[in-house]
Tab-separated table of C-alpha atoms and ligand atoms in Angstrom:
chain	number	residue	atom	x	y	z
A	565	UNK	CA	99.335	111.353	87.505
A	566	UNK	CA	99.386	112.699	91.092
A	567	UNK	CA	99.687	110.542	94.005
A	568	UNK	CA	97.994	111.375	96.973
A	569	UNK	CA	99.029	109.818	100.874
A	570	UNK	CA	96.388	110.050	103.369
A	571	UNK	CA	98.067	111.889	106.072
A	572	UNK	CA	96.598	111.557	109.275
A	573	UNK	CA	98.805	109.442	110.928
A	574	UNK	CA	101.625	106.657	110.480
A	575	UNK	CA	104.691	106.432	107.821
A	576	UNK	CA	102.733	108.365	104.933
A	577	UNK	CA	105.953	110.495	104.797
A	578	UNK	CA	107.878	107.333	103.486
A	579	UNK	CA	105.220	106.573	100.821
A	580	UNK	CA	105.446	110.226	99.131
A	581	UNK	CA	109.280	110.079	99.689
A	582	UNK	CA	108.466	106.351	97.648
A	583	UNK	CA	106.469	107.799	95.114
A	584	UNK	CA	108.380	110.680	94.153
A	585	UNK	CA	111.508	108.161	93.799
A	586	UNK	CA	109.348	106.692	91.336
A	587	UNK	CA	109.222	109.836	88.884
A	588	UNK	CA	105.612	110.759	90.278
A	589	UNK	CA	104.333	113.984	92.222
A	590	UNK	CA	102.864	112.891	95.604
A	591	UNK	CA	101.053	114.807	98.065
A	592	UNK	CA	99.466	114.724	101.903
A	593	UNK	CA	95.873	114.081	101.870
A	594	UNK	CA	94.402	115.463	105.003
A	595	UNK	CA	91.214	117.221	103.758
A	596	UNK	CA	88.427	116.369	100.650
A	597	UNK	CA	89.888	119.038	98.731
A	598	UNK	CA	93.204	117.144	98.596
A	599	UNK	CA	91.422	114.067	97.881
A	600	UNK	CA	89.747	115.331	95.038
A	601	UNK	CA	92.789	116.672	93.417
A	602	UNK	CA	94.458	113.446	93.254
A	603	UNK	CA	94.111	110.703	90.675
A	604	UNK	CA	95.457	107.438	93.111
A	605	UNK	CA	95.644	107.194	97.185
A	606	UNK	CA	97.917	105.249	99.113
A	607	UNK	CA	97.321	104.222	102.407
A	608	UNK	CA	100.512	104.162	104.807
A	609	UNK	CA	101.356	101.906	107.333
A	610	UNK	CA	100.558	103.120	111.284
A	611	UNK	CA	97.504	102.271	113.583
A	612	UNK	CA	94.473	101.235	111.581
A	613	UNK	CA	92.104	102.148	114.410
A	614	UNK	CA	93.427	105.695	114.511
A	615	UNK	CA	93.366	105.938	111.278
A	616	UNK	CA	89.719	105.034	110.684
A	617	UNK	CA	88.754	107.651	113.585
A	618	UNK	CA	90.794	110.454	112.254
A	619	UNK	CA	89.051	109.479	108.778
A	620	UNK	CA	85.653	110.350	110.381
A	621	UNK	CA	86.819	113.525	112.350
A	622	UNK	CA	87.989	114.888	109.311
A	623	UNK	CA	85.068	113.844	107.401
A	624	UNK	CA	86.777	111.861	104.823
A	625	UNK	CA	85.501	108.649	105.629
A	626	UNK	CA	82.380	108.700	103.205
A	627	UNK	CA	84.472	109.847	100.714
A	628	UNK	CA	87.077	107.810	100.710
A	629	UNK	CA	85.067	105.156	100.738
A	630	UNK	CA	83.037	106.574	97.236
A	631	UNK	CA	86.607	106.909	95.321
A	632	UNK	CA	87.502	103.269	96.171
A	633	UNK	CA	83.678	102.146	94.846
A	634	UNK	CA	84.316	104.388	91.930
A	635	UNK	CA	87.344	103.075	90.690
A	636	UNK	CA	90.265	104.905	92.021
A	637	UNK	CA	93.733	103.223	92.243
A	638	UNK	CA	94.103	102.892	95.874
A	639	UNK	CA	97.247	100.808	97.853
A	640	UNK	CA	97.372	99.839	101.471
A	641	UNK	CA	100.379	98.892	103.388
A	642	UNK	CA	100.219	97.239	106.554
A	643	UNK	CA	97.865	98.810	108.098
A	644	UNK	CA	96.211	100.200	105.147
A	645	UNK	CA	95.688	96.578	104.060
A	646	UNK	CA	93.473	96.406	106.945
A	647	UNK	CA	91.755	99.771	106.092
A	648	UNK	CA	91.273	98.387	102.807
A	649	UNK	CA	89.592	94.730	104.008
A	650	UNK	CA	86.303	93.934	103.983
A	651	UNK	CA	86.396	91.962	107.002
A	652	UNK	CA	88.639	92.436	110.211
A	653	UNK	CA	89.475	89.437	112.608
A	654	UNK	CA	90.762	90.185	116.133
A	655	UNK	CA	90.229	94.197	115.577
A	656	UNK	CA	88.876	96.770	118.273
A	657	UNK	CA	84.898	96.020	118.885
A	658	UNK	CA	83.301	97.564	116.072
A	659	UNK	CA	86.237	98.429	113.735
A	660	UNK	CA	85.565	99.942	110.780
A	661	UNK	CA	87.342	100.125	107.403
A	662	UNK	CA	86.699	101.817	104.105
A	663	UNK	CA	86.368	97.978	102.441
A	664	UNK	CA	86.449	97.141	99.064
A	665	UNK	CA	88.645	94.525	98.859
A	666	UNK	CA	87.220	90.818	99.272
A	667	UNK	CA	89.847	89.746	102.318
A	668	UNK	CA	89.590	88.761	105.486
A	669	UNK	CA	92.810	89.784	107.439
A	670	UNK	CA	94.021	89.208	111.038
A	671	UNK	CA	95.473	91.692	112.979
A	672	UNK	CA	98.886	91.685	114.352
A	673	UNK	CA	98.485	87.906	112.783
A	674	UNK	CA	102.622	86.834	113.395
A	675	UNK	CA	102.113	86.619	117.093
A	676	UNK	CA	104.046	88.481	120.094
A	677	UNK	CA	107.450	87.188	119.798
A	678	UNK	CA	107.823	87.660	115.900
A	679	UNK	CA	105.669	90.922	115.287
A	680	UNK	CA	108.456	92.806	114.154
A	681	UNK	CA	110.777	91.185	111.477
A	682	UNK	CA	112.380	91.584	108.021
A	683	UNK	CA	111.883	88.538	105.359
A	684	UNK	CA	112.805	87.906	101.687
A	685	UNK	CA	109.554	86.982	99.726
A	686	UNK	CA	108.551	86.541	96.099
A	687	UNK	CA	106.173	89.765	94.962
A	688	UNK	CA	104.795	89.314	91.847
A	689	UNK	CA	107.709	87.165	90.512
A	690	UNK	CA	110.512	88.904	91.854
A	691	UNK	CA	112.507	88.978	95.066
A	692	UNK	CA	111.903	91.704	97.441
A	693	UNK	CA	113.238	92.489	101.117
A	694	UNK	CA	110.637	93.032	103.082
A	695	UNK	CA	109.958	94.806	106.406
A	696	UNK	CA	106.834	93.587	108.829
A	697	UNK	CA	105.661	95.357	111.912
A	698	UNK	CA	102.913	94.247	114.296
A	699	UNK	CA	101.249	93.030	110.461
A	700	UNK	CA	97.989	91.487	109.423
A	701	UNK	CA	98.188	88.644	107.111
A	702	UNK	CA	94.952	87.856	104.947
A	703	UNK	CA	93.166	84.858	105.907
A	704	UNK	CA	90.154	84.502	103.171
A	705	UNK	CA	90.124	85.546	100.162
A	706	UNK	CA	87.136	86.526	97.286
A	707	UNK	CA	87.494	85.264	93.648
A	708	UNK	CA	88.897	87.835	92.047
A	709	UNK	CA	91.492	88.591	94.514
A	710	UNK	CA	95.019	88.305	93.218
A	711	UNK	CA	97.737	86.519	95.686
A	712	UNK	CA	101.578	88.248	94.532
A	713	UNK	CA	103.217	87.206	97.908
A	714	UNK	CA	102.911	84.778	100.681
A	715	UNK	CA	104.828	84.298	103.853
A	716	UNK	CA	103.562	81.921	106.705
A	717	UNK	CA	101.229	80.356	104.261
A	718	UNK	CA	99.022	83.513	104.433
A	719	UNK	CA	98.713	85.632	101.264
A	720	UNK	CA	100.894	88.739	102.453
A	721	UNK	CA	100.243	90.573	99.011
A	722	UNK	CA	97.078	90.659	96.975
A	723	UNK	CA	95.240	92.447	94.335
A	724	UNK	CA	91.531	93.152	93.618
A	725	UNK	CA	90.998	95.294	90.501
A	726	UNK	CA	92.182	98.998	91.254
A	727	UNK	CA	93.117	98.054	94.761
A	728	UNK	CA	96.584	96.769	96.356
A	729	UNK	CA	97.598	95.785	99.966
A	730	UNK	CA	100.516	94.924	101.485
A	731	UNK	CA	101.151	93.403	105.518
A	732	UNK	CA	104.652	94.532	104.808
A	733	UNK	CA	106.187	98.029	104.310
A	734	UNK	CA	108.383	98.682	101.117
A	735	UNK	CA	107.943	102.438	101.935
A	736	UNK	CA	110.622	101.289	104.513
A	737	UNK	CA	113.100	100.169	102.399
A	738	UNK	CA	115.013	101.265	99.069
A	739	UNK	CA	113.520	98.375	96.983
A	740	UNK	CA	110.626	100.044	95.157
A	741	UNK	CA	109.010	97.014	93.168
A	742	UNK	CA	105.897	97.201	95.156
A	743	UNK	CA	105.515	100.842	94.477
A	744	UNK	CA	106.212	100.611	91.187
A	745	UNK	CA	104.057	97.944	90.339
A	746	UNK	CA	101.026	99.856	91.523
A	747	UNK	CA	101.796	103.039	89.244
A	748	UNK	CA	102.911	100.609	86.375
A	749	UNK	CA	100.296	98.089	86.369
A	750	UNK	CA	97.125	99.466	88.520
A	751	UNK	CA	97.041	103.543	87.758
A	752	UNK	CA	98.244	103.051	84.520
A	753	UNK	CA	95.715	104.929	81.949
A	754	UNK	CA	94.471	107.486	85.001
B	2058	LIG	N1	98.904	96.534	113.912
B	2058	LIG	C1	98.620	97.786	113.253
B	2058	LIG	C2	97.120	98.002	113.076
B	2058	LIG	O1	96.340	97.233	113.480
B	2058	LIG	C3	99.286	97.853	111.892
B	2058	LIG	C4	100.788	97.943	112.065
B	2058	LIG	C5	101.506	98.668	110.971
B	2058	LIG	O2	100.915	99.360	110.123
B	2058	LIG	N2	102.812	98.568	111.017
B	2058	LIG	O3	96.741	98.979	112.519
């Protein structure tokens, strides 16, 4: 399986750096060519509204949008949760995001004092370390949305089918559980 880690901006260095830890071959996605060559996306951490724009300059937008409809693994942190989120509270006017996964999340939810800070939470069962910067929590959630963490009350880790997002960033530390559990349990099979 090849990983691929859109590359336009934020930690996507981390993430392939992550996934190759993991035993897999990761690559920068920065064009549709490199999009098409890779079985799974992950979506790094950084500024979702940059993100989004540089998307539609580069005219991968539509298409990443068609590979999440169609089934490919795809996992968000931080900001790539909010990429990933069907609706956006407190974003820019008009934010976009690819969608697909039946959340509502709130930008920079943790407030002004707290919106950078480190927390041990349960993912999936297991302890984990985990790093939050300026993060959205989730705020709604569809039916077949999975919660594996929660911190403040607010899901902080959830699953929808082929789809994974994080508020936190466990491409920023050595604990690789989150990682992991998307090859192992989500791309499994591709
Ligand atoms: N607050 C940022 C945003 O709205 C996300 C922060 C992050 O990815 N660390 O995109």
């Amino acid at each position: 399986m090849k990983v691929g880690v859109l590359a336009l901006q934020g930690d996507f260095r981390e993430h392939v750096a992550a996934s190759q830890s993991c035993g897999y071959e990761a690559t920068e996605v920065r064009r549709v060519e490199e999009l098409e060559s890779v079985d799974s996306l992950i979506l790094p951490g950084g500024e979702s509204t940059t993100i989004i724009k540089l998307a539609e300059h580069f005219n991968l937008f539509a298409s990443i949008q068609k590979k999440i409809r169609e089934g490919m693994p795809v996992y968000g942190s931080c900001a790539g949760m909010i990429l990933l989120a069907d609706r956006i509270i407190d974003g820019i006017e008009g934010q976009k995001s690819f969608g697909g996964l039946d959340v509502t999340v709130r930008r920079n939810a943790f407030g002004r004092q707290v919106d950078s800070f480190e927390s041990d939470l349960t993912f999936n069962g297991t302890l984990l370390h985990a790093v939050f910067i300026r993060a959205p929590w989730v705020e709604e959630i569809g039916a077949d949305v999975e919660v594996l963490s929660t911190a403040a009350e607010h899901p902080v880790a959830v699953r929808q089918g082929n789809l994974l997002a994080t508020s936190f960033h466990p491409e920023l530390t050595a604990d690789l559980a989150v990682h992991r559990y998307f090859f192992e349990e989500i791309c499994t099979g591709r």
